[in-house]
Tab-separated table of C-alpha atoms in Angstrom:
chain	number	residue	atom	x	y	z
T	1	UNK	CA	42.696	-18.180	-7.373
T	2	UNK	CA	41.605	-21.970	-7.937
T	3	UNK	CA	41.942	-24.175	-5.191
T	4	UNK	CA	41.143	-27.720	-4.227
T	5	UNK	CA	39.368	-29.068	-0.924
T	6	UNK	CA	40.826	-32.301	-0.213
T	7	UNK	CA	37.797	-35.014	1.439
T	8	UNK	CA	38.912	-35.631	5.156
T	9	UNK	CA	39.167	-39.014	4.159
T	10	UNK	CA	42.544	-38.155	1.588
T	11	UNK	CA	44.146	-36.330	4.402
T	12	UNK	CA	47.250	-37.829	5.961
T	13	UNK	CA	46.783	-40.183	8.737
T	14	UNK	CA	48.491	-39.735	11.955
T	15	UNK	CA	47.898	-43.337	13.734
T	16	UNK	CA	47.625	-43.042	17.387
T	17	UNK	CA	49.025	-46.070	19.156
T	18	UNK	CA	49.422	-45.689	23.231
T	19	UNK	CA	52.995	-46.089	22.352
T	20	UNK	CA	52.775	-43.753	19.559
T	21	UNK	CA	50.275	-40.323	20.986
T	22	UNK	CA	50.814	-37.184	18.784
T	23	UNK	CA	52.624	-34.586	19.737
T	24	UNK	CA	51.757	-31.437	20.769
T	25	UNK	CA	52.728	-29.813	18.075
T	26	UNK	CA	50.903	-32.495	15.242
T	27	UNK	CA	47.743	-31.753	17.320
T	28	UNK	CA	47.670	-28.043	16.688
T	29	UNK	CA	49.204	-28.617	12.933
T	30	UNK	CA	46.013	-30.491	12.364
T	31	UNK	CA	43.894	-27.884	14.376
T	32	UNK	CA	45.211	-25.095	12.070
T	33	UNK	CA	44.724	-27.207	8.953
T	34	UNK	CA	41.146	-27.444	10.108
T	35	UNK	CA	39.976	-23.490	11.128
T	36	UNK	CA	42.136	-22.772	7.583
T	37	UNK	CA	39.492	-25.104	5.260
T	38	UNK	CA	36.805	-24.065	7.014
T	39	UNK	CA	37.563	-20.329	6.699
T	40	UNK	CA	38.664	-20.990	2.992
T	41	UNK	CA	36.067	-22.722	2.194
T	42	UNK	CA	33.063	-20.292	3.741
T	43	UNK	CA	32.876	-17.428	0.277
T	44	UNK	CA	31.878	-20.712	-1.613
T	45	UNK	CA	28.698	-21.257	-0.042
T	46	UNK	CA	27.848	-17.854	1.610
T	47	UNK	CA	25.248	-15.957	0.361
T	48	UNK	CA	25.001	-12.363	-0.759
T	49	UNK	CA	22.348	-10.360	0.821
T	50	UNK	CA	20.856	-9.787	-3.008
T	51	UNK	CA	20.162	-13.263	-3.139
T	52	UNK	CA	17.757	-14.021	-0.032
T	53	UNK	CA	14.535	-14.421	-0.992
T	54	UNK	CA	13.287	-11.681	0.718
T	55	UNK	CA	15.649	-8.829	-0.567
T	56	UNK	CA	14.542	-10.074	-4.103
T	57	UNK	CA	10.772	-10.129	-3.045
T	58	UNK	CA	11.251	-6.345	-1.947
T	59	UNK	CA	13.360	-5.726	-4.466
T	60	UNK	CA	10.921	-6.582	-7.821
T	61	UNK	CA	8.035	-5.123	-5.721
T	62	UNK	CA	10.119	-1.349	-5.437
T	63	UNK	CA	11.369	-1.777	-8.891
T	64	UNK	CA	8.493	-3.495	-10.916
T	65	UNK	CA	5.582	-1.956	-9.453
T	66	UNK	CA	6.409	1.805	-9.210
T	67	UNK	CA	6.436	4.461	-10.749
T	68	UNK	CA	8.838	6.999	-11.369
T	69	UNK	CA	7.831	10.912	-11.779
T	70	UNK	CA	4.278	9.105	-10.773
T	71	UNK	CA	2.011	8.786	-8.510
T	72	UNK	CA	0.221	5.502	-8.494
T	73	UNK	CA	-2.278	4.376	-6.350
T	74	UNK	CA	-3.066	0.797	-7.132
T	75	UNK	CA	0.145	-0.104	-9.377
T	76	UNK	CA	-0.327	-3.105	-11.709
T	77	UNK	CA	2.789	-5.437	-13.626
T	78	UNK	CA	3.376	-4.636	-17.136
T	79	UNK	CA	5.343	-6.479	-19.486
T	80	UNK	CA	5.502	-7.395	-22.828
T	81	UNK	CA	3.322	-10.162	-24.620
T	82	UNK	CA	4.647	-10.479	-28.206
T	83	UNK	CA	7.732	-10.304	-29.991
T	84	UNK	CA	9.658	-6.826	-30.039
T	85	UNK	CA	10.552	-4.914	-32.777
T	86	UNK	CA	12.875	-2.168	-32.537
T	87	UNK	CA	13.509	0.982	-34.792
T	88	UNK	CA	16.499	2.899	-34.272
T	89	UNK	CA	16.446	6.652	-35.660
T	90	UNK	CA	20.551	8.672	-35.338
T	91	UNK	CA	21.270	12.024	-36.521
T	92	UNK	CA	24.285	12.832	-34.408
T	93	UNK	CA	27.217	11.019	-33.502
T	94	UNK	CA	28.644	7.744	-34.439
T	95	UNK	CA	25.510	6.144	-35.960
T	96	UNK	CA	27.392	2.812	-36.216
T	97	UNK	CA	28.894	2.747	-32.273
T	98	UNK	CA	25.240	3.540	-30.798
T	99	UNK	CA	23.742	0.426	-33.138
T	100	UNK	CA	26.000	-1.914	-31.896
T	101	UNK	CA	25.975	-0.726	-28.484
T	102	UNK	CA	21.897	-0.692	-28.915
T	103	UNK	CA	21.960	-4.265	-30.688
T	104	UNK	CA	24.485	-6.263	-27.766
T	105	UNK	CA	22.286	-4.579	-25.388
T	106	UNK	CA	18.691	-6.129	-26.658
T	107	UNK	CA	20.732	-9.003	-27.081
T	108	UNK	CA	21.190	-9.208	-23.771
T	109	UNK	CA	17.884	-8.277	-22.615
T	110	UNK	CA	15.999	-11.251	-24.950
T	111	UNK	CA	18.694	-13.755	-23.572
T	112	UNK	CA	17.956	-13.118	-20.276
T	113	UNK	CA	14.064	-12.626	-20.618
T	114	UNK	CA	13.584	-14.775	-23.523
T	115	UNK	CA	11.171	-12.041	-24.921
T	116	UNK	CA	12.170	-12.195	-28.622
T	117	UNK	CA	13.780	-9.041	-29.960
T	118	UNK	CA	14.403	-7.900	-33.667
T	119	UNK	CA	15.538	-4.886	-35.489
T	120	UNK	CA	13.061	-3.333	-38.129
T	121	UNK	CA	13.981	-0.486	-40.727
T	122	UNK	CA	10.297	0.664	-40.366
T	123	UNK	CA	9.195	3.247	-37.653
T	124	UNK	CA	5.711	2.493	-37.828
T	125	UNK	CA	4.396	-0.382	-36.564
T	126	UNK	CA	7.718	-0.826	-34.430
T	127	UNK	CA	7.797	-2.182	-30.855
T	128	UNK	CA	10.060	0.084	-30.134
T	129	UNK	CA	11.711	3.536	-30.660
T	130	UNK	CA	15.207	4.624	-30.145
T	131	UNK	CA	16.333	8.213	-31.036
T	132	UNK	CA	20.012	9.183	-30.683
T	133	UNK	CA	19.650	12.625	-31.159
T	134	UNK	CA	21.428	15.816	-29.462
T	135	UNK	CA	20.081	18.193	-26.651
T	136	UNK	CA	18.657	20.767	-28.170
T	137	UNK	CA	16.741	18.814	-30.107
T	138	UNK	CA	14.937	16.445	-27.355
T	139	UNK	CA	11.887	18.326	-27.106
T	140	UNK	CA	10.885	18.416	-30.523
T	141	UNK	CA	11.670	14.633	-30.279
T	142	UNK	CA	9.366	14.436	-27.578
T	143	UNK	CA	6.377	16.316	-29.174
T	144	UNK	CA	7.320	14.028	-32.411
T	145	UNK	CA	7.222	10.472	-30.834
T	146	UNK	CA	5.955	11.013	-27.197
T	147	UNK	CA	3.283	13.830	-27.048
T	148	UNK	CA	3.188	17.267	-25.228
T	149	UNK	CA	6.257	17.943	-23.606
T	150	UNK	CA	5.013	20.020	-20.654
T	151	UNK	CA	3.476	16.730	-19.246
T	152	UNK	CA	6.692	14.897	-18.506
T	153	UNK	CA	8.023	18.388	-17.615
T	154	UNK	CA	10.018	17.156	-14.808
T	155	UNK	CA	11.256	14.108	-16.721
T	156	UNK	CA	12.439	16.329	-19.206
T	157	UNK	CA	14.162	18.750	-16.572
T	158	UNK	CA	16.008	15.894	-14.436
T	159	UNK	CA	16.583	12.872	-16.589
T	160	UNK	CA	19.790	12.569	-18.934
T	161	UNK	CA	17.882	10.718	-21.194
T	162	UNK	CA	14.194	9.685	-21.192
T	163	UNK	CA	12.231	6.610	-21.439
T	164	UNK	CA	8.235	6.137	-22.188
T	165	UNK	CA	5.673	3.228	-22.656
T	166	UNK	CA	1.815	2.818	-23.604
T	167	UNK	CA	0.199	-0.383	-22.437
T	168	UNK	CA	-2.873	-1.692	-23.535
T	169	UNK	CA	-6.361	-2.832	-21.200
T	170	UNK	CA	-4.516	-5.810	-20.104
T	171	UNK	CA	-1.387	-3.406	-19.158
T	172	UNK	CA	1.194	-5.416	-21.815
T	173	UNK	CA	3.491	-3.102	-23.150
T	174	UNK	CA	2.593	-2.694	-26.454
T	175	UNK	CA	4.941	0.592	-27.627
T	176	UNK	CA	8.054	2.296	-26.264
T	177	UNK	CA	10.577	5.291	-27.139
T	178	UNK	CA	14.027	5.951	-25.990
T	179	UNK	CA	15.522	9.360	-26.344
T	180	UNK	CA	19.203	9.663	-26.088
T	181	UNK	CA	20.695	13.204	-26.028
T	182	UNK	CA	23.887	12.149	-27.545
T	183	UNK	CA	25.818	14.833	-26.585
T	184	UNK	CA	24.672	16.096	-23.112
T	185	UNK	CA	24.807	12.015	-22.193
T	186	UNK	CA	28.742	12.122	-23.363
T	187	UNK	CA	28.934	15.037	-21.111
T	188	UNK	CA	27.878	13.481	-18.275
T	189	UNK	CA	29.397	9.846	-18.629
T	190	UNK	CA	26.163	8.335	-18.844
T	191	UNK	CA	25.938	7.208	-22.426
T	192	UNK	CA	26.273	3.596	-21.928
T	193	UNK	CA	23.777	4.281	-18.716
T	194	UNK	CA	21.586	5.803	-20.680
T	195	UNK	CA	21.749	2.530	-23.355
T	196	UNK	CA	21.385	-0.093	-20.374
T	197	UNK	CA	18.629	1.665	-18.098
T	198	UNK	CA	15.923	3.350	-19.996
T	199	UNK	CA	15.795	0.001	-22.692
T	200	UNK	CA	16.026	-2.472	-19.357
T	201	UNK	CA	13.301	-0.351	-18.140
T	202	UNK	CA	11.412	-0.171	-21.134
T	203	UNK	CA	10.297	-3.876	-20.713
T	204	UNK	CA	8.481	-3.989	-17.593
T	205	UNK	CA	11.096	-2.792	-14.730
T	206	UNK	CA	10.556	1.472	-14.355
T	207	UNK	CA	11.410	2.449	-11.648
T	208	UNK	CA	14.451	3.811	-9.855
T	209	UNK	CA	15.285	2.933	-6.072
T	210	UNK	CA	17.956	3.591	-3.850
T	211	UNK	CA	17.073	0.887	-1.689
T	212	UNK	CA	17.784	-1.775	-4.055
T	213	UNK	CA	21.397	-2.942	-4.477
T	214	UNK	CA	23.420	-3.628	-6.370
T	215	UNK	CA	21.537	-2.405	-9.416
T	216	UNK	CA	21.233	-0.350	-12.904
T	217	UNK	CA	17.792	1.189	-11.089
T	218	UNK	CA	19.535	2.928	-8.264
T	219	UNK	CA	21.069	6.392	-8.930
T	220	UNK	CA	23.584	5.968	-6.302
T	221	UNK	CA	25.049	2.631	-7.021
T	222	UNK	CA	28.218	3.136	-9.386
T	223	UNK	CA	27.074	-0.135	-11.999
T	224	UNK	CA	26.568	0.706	-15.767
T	225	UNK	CA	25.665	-2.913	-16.960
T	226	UNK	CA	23.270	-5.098	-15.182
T	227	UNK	CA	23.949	-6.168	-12.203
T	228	UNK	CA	23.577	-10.105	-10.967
T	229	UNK	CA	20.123	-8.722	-9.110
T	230	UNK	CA	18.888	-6.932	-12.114
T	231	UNK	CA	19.539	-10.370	-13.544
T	232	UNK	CA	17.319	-12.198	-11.309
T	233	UNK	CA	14.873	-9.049	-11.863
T	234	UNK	CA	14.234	-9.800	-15.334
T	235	UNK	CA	14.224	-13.444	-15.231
T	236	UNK	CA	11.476	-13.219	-12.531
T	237	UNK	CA	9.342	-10.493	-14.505
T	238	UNK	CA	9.327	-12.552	-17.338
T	239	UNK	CA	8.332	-15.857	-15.502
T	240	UNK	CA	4.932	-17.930	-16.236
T	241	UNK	CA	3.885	-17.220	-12.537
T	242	UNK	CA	3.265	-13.718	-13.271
T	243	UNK	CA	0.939	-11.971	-15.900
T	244	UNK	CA	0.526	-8.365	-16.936
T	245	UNK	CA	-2.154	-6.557	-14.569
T	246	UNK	CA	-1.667	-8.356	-11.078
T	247	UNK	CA	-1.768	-6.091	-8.494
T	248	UNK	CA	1.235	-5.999	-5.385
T	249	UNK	CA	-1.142	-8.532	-3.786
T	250	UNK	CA	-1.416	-10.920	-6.061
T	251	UNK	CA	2.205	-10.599	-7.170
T	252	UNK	CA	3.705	-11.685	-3.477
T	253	UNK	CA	1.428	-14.182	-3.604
T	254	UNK	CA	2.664	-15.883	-6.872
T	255	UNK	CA	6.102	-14.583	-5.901
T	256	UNK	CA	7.329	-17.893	-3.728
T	257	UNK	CA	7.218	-20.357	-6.844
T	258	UNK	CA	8.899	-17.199	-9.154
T	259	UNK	CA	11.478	-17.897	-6.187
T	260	UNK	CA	11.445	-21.441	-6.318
T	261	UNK	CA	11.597	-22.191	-10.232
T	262	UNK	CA	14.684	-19.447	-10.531
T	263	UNK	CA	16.720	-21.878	-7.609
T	264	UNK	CA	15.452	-24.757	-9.228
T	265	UNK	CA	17.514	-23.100	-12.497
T	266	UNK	CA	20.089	-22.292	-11.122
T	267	UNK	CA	19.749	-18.572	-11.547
T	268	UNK	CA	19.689	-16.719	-7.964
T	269	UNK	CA	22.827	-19.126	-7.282
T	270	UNK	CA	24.574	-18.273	-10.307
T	271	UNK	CA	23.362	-15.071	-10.971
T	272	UNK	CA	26.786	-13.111	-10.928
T	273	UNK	CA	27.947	-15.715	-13.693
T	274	UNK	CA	25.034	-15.943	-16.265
T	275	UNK	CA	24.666	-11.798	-16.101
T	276	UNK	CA	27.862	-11.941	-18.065
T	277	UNK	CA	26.696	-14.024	-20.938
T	278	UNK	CA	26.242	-11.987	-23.910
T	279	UNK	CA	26.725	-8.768	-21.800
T	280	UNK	CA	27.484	-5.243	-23.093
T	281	UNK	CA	30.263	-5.499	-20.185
T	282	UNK	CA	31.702	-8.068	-22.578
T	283	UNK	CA	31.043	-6.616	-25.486
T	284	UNK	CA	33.222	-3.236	-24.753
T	285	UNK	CA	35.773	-5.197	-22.739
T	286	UNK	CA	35.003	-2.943	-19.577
């Protein structure tokens, strides 16, 4: 509900004369008035605990430079360098839903990122890979865009639907490939999860953590679309303080002006607003 704080100086003046003293009663009218702003007032400047500086520092770290169903000793930031261009490959289900749902999505993601992000009719040579096929058919999918099977074995056995990257020397991303089990996903509710997670993974942010919140990247946490911290997530993987290949070290290092150019912008503080724009939350009128 919209309301209106009123300068101290517009309030209504009670003059105080020695022939005139308040009364009792104006005295704690004006006392209430004053604990009732001030309690009003607080939400508009308190902060969430997602947007301290050091939640979002641990945050990135846990969710940008892990690993999941990996081990990895001395993890490095990937990201992507160029332009992406995505291919999207449907043989069951409502071809036409999962485009649009795919295309609001990467909208979203490029706004947010501004990593520029196309659609191509052409598999090869595409960025990026997205197969909405059904569940008995994932593995073959897998051994046709991904590789052996047996080596993402437990990816295959746990996941609803599967995400996977190659990076280059410099470790930018250079290829991805989504694979949506259209069916078991419906099954399980976690179709538009599966569209939101594995593509906002696919461009730089893999991993999954419980201890970050509120977030897309934390199995327990009840949000489908991206959160106002998965916001601030992307914006900072994407900033021109970081590059593809520094090491946990060298990204806390660069991390305080990442920090200081996204409150410069606006975006921490606003975070819960500008997520919205161009969202898939939008889009579906969720």
């Amino acid at each position: 509900m919209p309301y209106i704080i009123m300068p101290i100086n517009s309030l209504p003046r009670h003059r105080v004369t020695q022939s005139n003293p308040p009364s009792e009663k104006t005295l704690l009218k004006y006392t209430y008035l004053s604990v009732f702003l001030a309690l009003f007032c607080l939400p508009a400047f308190a902060q969430e605990r997602w947007q301290s500086d050091a939640y979002i520092t641990q945050s990135f770290i846990k969710i940008a430079l892990e690993r999941e169903y990996k081990e990895t000793k001395h993890p490095k930031l990937v990201r992507w360098e160029k332009p992406i261009s995505v291919y999207v490959e449907s043989d069951t289900g409502d071809s036409q839903l999962q485009l649009d749902l795919l295309t609001t999505q990467m909208g979203h993601l490029a706004y947010i990122s501004g990593m520029p992000i196309h659609f191509t009719k052409q598999a090869k040579g595409a960025g990026i890979l997205v197969i909405f096929t059904q569940y008995k058919n994932v593995e073959d999918k897998v051994r046709q865009y991904i590789g052996n099977p047996d080596k993402i074995r437990k990816a295959l056995n746990e996941a609803v639907c599967l995400g996977n990257f190659r990076l280059n020397q410099r470790h930018e991303i250079t290829r991805g490939t989504i694979i949506i089990p259209v069916d078991y996903a419906r099954e399980k509710a976690r179709l538009l999860d599966c569209v939101v997670e594995e593509i906002t993974q696919l461009l730089g942010l893999p991993n999954d953590s419980d201890e970050v919140f509120p977030s897309v990247f934390n199995d327990h946490s009840i949000d489908t679309y991206l959160s106002p911290l998965d916001y601030i997530l992307l914006k900072a993987l994407y900033s021109p303080y970081l590059k593809p290949g520094m090491t946990v070290k060298q990204v806390k290092a660069a991390f305080p002006n990442v920090l200081k150019e996204l409150h410069q912008s606006g975006d921490i503080e606003h975070a819960l607003q500008r997520v919205q724009i161009h969202s898939l939350r939008r889009y579906v009128g969720d």
